[in-house]
mmCIF file of C-alpha atoms in Angstrom:
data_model
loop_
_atom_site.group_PDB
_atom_site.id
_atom_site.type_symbol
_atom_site.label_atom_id
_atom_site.label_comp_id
_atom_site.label_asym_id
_atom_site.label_seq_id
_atom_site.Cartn_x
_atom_site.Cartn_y
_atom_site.Cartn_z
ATOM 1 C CA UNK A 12 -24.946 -10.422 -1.301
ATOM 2 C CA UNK A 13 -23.657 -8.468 1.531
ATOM 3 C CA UNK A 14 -19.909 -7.619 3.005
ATOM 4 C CA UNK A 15 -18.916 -10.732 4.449
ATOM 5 C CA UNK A 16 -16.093 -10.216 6.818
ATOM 6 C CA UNK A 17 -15.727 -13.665 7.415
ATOM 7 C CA UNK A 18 -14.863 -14.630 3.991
ATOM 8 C CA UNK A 19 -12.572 -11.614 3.533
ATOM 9 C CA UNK A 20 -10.559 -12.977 6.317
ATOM 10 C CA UNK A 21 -10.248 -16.337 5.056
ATOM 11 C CA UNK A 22 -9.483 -14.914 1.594
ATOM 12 C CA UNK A 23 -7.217 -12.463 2.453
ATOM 13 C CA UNK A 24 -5.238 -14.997 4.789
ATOM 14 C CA UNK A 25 -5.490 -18.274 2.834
ATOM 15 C CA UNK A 26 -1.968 -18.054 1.778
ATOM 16 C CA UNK A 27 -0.556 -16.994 5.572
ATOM 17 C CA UNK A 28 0.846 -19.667 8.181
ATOM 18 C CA UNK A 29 0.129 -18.075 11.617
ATOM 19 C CA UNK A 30 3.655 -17.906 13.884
ATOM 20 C CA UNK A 31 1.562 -18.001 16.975
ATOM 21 C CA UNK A 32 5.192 -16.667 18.696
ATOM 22 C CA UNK A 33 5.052 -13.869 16.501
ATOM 23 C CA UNK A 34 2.063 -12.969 16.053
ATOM 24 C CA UNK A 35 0.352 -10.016 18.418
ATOM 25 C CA UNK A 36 -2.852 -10.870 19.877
ATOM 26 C CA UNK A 37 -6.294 -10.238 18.520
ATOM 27 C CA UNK A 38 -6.572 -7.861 21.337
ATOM 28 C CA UNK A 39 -3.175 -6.159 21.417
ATOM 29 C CA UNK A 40 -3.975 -5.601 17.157
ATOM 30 C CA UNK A 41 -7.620 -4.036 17.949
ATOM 31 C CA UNK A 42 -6.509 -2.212 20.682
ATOM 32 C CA UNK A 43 -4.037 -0.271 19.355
ATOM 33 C CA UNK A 44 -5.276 -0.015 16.048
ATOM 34 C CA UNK A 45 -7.784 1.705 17.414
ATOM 35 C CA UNK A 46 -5.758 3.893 19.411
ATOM 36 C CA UNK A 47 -3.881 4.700 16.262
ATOM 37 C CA UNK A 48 -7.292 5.515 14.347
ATOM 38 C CA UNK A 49 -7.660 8.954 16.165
ATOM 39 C CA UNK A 50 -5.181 11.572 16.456
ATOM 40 C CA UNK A 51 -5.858 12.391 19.977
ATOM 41 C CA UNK A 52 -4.741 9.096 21.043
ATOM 42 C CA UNK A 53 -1.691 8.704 19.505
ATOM 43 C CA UNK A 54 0.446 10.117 21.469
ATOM 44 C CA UNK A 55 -0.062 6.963 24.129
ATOM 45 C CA UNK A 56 1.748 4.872 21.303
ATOM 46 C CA UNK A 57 4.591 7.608 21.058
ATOM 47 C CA UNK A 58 5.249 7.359 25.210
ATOM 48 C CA UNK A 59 6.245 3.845 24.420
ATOM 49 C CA UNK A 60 10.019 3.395 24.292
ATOM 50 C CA UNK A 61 11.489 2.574 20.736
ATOM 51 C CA UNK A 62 13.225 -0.462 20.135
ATOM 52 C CA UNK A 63 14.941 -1.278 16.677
ATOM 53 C CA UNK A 64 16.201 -4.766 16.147
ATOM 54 C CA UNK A 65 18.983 -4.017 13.291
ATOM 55 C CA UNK A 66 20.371 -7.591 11.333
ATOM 56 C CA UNK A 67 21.107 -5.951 7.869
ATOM 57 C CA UNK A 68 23.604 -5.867 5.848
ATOM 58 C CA UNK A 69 23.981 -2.494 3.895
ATOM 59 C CA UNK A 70 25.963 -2.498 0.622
ATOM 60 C CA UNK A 71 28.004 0.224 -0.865
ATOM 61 C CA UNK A 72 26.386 2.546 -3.182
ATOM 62 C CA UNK A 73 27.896 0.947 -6.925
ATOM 63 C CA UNK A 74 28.261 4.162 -8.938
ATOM 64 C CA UNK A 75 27.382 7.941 -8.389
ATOM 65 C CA UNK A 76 23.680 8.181 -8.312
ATOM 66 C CA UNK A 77 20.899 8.698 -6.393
ATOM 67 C CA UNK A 78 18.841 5.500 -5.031
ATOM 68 C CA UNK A 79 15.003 5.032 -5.287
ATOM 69 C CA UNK A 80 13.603 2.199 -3.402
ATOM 70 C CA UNK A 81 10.845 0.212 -4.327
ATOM 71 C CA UNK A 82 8.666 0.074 -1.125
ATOM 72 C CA UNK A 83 5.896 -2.953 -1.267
ATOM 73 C CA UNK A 84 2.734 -2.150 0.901
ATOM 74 C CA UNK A 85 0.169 -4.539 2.577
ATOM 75 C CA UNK A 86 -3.182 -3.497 3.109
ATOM 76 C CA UNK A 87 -5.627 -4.501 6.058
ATOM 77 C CA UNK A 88 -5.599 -7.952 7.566
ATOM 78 C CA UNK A 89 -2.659 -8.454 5.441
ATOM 79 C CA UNK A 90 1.346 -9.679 5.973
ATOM 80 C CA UNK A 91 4.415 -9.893 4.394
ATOM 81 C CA UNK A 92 2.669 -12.885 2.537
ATOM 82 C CA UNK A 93 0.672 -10.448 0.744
ATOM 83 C CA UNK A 94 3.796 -9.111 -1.280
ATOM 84 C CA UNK A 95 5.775 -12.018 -0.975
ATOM 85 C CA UNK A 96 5.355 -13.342 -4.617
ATOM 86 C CA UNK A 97 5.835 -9.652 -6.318
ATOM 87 C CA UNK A 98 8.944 -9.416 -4.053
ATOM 88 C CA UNK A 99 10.255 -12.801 -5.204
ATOM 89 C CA UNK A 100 9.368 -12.059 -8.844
ATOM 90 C CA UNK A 101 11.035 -8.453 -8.896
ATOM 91 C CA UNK A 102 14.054 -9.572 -7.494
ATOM 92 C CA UNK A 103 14.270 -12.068 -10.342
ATOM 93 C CA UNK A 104 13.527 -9.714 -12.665
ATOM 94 C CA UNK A 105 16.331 -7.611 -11.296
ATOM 95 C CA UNK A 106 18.384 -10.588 -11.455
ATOM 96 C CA UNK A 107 19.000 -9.989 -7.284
ATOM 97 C CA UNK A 108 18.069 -12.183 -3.878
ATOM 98 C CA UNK A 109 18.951 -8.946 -1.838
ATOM 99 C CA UNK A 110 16.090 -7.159 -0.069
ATOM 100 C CA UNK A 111 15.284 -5.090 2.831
ATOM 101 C CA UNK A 112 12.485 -6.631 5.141
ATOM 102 C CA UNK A 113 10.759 -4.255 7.517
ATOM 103 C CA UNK A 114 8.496 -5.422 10.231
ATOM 104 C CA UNK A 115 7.217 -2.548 12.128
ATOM 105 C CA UNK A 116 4.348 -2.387 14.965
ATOM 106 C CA UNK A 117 2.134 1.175 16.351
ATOM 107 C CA UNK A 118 4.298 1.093 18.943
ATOM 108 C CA UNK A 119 7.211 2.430 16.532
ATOM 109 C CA UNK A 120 9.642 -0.638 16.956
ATOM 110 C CA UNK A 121 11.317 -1.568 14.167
ATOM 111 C CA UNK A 122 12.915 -4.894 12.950
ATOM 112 C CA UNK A 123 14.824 -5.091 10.013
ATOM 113 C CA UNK A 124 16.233 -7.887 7.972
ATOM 114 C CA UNK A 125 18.320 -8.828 4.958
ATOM 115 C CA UNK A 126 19.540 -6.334 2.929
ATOM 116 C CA UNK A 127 20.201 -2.904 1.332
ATOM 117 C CA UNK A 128 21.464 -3.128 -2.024
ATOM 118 C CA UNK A 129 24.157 -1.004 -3.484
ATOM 119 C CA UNK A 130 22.048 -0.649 -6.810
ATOM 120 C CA UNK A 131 19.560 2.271 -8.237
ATOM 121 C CA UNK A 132 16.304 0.559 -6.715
ATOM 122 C CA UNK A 133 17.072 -1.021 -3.712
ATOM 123 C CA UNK A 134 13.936 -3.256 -2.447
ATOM 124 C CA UNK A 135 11.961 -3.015 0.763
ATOM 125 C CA UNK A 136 8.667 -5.273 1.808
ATOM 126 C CA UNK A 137 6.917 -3.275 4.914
ATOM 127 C CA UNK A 138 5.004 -5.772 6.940
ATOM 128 C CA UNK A 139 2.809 -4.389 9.748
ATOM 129 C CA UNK A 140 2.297 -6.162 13.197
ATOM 130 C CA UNK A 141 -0.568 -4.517 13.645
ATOM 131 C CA UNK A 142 -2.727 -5.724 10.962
ATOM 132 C CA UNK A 143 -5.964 -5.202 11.399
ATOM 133 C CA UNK A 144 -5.932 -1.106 10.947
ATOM 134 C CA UNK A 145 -7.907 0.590 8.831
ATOM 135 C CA UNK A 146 -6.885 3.852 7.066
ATOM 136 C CA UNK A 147 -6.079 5.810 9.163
ATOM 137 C CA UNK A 148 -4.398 3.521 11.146
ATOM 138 C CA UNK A 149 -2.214 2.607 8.024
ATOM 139 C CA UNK A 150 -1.862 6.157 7.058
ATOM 140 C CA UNK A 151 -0.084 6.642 10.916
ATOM 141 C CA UNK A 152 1.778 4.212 10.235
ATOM 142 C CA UNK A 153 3.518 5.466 6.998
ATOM 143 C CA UNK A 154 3.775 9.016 8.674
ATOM 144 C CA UNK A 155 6.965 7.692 10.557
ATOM 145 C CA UNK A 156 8.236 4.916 8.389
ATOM 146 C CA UNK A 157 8.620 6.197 5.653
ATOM 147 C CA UNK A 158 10.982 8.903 7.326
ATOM 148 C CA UNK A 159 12.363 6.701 9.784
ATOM 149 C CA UNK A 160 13.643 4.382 6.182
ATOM 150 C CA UNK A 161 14.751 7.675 4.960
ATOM 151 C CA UNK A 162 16.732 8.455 7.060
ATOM 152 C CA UNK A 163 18.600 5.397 7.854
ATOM 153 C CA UNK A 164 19.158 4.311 4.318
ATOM 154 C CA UNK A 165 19.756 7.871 2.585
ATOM 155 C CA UNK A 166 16.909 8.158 0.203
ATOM 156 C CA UNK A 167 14.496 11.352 -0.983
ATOM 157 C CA UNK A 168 11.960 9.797 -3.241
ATOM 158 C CA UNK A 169 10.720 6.153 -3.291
ATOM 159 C CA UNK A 170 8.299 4.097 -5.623
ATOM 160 C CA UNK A 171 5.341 2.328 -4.168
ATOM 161 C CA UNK A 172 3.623 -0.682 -4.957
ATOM 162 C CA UNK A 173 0.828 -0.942 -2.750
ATOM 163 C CA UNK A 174 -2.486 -3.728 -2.384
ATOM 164 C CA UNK A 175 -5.710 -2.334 -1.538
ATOM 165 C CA UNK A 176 -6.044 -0.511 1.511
ATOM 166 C CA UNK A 177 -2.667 0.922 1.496
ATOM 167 C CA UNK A 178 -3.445 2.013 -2.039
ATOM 168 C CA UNK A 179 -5.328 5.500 -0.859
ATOM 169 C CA UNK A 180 -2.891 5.687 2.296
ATOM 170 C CA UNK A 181 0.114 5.732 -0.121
ATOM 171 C CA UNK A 182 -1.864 8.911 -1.648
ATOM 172 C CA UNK A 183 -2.919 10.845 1.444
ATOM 173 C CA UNK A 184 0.824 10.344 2.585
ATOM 174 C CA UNK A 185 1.933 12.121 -0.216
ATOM 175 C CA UNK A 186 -0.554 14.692 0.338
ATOM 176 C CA UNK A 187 -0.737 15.343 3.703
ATOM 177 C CA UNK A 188 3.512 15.392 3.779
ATOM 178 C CA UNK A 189 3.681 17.218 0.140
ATOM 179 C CA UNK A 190 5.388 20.652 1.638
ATOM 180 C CA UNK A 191 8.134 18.920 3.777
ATOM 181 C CA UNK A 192 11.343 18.755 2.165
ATOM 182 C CA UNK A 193 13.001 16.118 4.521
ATOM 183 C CA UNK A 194 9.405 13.567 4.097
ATOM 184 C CA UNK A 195 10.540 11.326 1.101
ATOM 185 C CA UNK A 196 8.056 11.588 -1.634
ATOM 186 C CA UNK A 197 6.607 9.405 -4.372
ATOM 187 C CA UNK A 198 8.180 8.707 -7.618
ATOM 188 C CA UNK A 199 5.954 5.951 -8.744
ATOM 189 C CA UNK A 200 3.304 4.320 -7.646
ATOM 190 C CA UNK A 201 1.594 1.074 -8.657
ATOM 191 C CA UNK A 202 -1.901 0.896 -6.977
ATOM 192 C CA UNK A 203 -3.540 -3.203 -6.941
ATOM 193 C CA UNK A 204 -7.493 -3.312 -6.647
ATOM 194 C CA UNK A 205 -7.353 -0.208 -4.347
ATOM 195 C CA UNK A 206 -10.893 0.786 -2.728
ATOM 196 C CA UNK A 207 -10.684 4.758 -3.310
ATOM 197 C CA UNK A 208 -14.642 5.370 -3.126
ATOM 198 C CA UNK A 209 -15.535 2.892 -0.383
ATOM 199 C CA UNK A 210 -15.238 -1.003 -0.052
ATOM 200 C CA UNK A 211 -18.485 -3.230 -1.265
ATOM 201 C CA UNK A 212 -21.494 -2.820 0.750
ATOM 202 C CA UNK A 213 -19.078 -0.936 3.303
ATOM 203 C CA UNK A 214 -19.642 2.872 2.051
ATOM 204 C CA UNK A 215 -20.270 1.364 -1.730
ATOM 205 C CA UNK A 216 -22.898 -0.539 -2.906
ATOM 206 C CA UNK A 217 -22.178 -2.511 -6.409
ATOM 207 C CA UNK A 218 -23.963 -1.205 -9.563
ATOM 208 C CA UNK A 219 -25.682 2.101 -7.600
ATOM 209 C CA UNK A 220 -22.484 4.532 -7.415
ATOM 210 C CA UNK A 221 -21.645 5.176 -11.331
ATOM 211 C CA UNK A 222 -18.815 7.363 -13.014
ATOM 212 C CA UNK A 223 -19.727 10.521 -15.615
ATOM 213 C CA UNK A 224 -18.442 10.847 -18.558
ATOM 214 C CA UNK A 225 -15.353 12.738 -17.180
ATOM 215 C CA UNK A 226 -14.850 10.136 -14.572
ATOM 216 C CA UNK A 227 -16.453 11.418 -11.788
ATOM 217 C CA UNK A 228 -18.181 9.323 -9.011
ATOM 218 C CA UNK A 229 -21.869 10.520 -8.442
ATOM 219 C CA UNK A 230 -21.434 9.276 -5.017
ATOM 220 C CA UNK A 231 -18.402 10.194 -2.692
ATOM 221 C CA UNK A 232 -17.463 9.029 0.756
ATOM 222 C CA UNK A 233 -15.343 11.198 3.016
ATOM 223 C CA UNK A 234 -11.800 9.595 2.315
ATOM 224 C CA UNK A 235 -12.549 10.444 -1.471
ATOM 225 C CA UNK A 236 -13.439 13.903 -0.406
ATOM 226 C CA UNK A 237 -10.452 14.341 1.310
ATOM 227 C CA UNK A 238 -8.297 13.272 -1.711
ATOM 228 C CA UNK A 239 -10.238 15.301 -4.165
ATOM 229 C CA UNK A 240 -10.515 18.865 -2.470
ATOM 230 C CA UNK A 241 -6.386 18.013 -1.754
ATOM 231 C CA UNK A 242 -5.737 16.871 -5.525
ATOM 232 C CA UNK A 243 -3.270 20.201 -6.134
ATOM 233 C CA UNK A 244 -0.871 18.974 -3.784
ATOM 234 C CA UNK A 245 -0.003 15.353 -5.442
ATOM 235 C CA UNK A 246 3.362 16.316 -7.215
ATOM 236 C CA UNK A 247 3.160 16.618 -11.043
ATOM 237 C CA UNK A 248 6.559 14.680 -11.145
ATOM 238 C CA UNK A 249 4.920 10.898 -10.071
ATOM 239 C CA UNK A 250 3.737 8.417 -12.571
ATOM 240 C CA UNK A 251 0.875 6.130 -11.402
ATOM 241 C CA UNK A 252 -0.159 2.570 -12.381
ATOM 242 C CA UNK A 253 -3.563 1.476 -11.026
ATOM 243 C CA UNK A 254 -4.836 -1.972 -12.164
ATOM 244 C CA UNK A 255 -7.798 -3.125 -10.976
ATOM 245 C CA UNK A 256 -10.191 -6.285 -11.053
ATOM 246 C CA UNK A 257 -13.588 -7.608 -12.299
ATOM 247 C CA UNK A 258 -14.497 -11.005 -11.826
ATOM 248 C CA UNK A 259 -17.520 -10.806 -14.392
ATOM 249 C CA UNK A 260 -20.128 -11.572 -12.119
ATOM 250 C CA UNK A 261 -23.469 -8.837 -11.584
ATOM 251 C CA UNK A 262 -21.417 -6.963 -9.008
ATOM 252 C CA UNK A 263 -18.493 -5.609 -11.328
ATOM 253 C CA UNK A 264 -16.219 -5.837 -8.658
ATOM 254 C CA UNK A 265 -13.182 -7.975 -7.430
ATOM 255 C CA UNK A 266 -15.383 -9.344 -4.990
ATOM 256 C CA UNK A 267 -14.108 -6.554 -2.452
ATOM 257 C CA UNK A 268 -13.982 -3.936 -4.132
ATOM 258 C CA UNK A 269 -16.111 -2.058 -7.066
ATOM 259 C CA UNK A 270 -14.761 -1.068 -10.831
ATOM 260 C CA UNK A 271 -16.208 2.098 -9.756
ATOM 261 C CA UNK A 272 -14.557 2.844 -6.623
ATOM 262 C CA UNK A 273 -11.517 1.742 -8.069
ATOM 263 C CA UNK A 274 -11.353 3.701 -11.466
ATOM 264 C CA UNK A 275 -12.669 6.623 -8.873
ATOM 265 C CA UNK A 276 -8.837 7.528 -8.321
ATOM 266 C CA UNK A 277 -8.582 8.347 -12.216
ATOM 267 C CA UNK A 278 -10.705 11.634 -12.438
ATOM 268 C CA UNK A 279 -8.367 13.188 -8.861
ATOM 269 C CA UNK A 280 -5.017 12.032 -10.316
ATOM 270 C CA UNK A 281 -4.858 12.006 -14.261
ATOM 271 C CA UNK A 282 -4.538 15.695 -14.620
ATOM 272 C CA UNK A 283 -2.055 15.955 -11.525
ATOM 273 C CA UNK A 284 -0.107 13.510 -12.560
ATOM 274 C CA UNK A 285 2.997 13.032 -14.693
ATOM 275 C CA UNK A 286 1.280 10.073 -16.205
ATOM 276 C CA UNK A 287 -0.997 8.015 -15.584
ATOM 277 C CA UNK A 288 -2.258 4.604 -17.019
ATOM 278 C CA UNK A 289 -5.103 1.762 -15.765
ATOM 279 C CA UNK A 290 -5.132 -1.705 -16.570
ATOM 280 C CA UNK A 291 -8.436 -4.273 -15.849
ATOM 281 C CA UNK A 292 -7.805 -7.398 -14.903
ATOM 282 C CA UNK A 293 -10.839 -9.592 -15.848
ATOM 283 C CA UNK A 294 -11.994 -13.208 -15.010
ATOM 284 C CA UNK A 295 -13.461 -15.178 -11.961
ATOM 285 C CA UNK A 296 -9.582 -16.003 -10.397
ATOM 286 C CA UNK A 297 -7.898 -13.924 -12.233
ATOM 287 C CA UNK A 298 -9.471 -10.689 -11.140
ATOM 288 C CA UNK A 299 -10.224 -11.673 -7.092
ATOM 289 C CA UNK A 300 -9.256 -9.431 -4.662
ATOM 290 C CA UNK A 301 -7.017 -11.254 -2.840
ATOM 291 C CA UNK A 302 -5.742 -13.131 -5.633
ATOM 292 C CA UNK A 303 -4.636 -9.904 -7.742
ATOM 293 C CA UNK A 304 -1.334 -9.454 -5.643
ATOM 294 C CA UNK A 305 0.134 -12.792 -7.239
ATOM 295 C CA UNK A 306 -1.001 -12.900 -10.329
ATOM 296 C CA UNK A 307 1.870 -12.999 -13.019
ATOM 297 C CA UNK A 308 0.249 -10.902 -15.021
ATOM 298 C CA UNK A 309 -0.515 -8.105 -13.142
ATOM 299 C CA UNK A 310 3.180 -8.605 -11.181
ATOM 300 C CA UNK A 311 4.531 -8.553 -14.986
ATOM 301 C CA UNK A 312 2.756 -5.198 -15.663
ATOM 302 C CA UNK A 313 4.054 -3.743 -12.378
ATOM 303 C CA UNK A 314 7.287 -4.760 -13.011
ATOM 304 C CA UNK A 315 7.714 -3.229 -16.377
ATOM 305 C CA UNK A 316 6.452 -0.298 -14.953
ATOM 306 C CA UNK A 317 8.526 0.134 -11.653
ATOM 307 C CA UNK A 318 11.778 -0.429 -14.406
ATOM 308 C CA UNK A 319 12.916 -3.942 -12.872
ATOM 309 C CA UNK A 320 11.728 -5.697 -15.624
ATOM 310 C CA UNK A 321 12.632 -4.766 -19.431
#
């Protein structure tokens, strides 16, 4: 068994209907994913001028408190059909049909649809253009979202729930942003089959990478380096949620992405934390990588921890 990219694309996208009118071009996503992958290059995105296409409705604040949004995250290759279903379900939960939908591309241009609540948790699903990113393209993008939201809607902390790849970008955002006051920071964040040690046979090979009895990965990849020797700075106020799949096969993985690498994120955040708790999700559908997002089990969990559910 190797990392077949093929597959992942057809799993990852079974559920999404192209809008060939909407969608950017294979090239125009490579291409500028890759500019936004290095630093150097990113101002070439930034020369572009902005353009924000505004159609929402924003509600009055209904009482005298501070809102905390609930901010749903794709991860790579994904789309707003990735968080659709958790999205649908919360806003039952919450007994609401308003939310805030964010499409957003490199180039910094914004659209935004539907609408911002008047209520405590006010939802937003972030959909990227630019899809096919990898983490540091994802983590540029959240460097001027999240702010950008911020300021427009009035809001110092947020709550995250995040599927795979934007699971250790939702971290190294916090991080890397932990000493600016005006960046709005984590309250809670809900982490779904998140690859924090490496993806299978991409930087983490099934069954050879094992944890100690503390929790600690015997093997570690730079992006797990970088969260570990940065651990101190992840806020001791933010509870975590990180559930995680197995599809009992010989790989113990979710297909995707190991047990290992994702219980990895347990021995860097448990003693920063406020709390933390882990959940595994086990079967051969129930557990799949790409299926984990809309299970109703795992959506129920999430739920009851975000608050939206009782």
């Amino acid at each position: 068994m190797f990392f077949n990219s093929k597959k992942y694309a057809q799993e990852a996208e079974k559920d999404h209907k192209k809008n060939l009118k909407q969608e950017p071009s294979m090239f125009s996503m490579i291409a500028l994913g890759l500019i936004a992958t290095f630093a150097p290059t990113r101002p070439f995105l930034r020369m572009h001028k902005k353009h924000i296409e505004d159609h929402v409705t924003v509600e009055e604040k209904s009482g005298d408190f501070e809102q905390v949004p609930i901010i749903y995250f794709h991860g790579f290759r994904g789309g707003d059909y990735t968080t659709r279903v958790m999205v649908k379900q919360a806003l039952a939960d919450k007994k609401s049909d308003k939310f805030l939908k964010v499409t957003v591309d490199l180039l910094g241009n914004f659209k935004l649809e539907g609408t911002w609540s008047g209520d405590r948790q006010p939802i937003i699903q972030v959909a990227f253009r630019q899809r096919i990113v990898g983490i540091y393209g994802i983590d540029y993008y959240l460097s001027f979202v999240l702010p950008f939201l911020s300021k427009r809607y009035h809001f110092k902390t947020y709550t995250a729930v995040a599927h795979s790849l934007a699971c250790p970008c939702v971290i190294r955002t916090e991080i890397k942003h932990s000493w600016q006051k005006n960046f709005p920071h984590l309250n809670k964040c809900a982490f779904i089959a998140g690859p924090f040690d490496g993806v299978t046979y991409l930087g983490d090979i099934p069954n050879v990478n094992v944890l100690n009895e503390n929790g600690r990965p015997t093997m570690m990849n730079p992006h797990y380096l970088y969260l570990l020797f940065r651990r101190r700075r992840f806020n001791s106020n933010i509870s975590v949620l990180n559930i995680y799949g197995n599809v009992l096969d010989n790989t113990n993985t979710d297909r995707f992405i190991s047990v290992v690498s994702a219980k990895s994120i347990r021995y860097i955040l448990a003693p920063q934390a406020h709390s933390y708790q882990e959940v595994e999700v086990r079967g051969r559908n129930d557990a799949e990588h790409s299926w984990m997002h809309d299970n109703p089990f795992v959506i129920e969990i999430v739920d009851k921890f975000i608050g939206v559910k009782k």
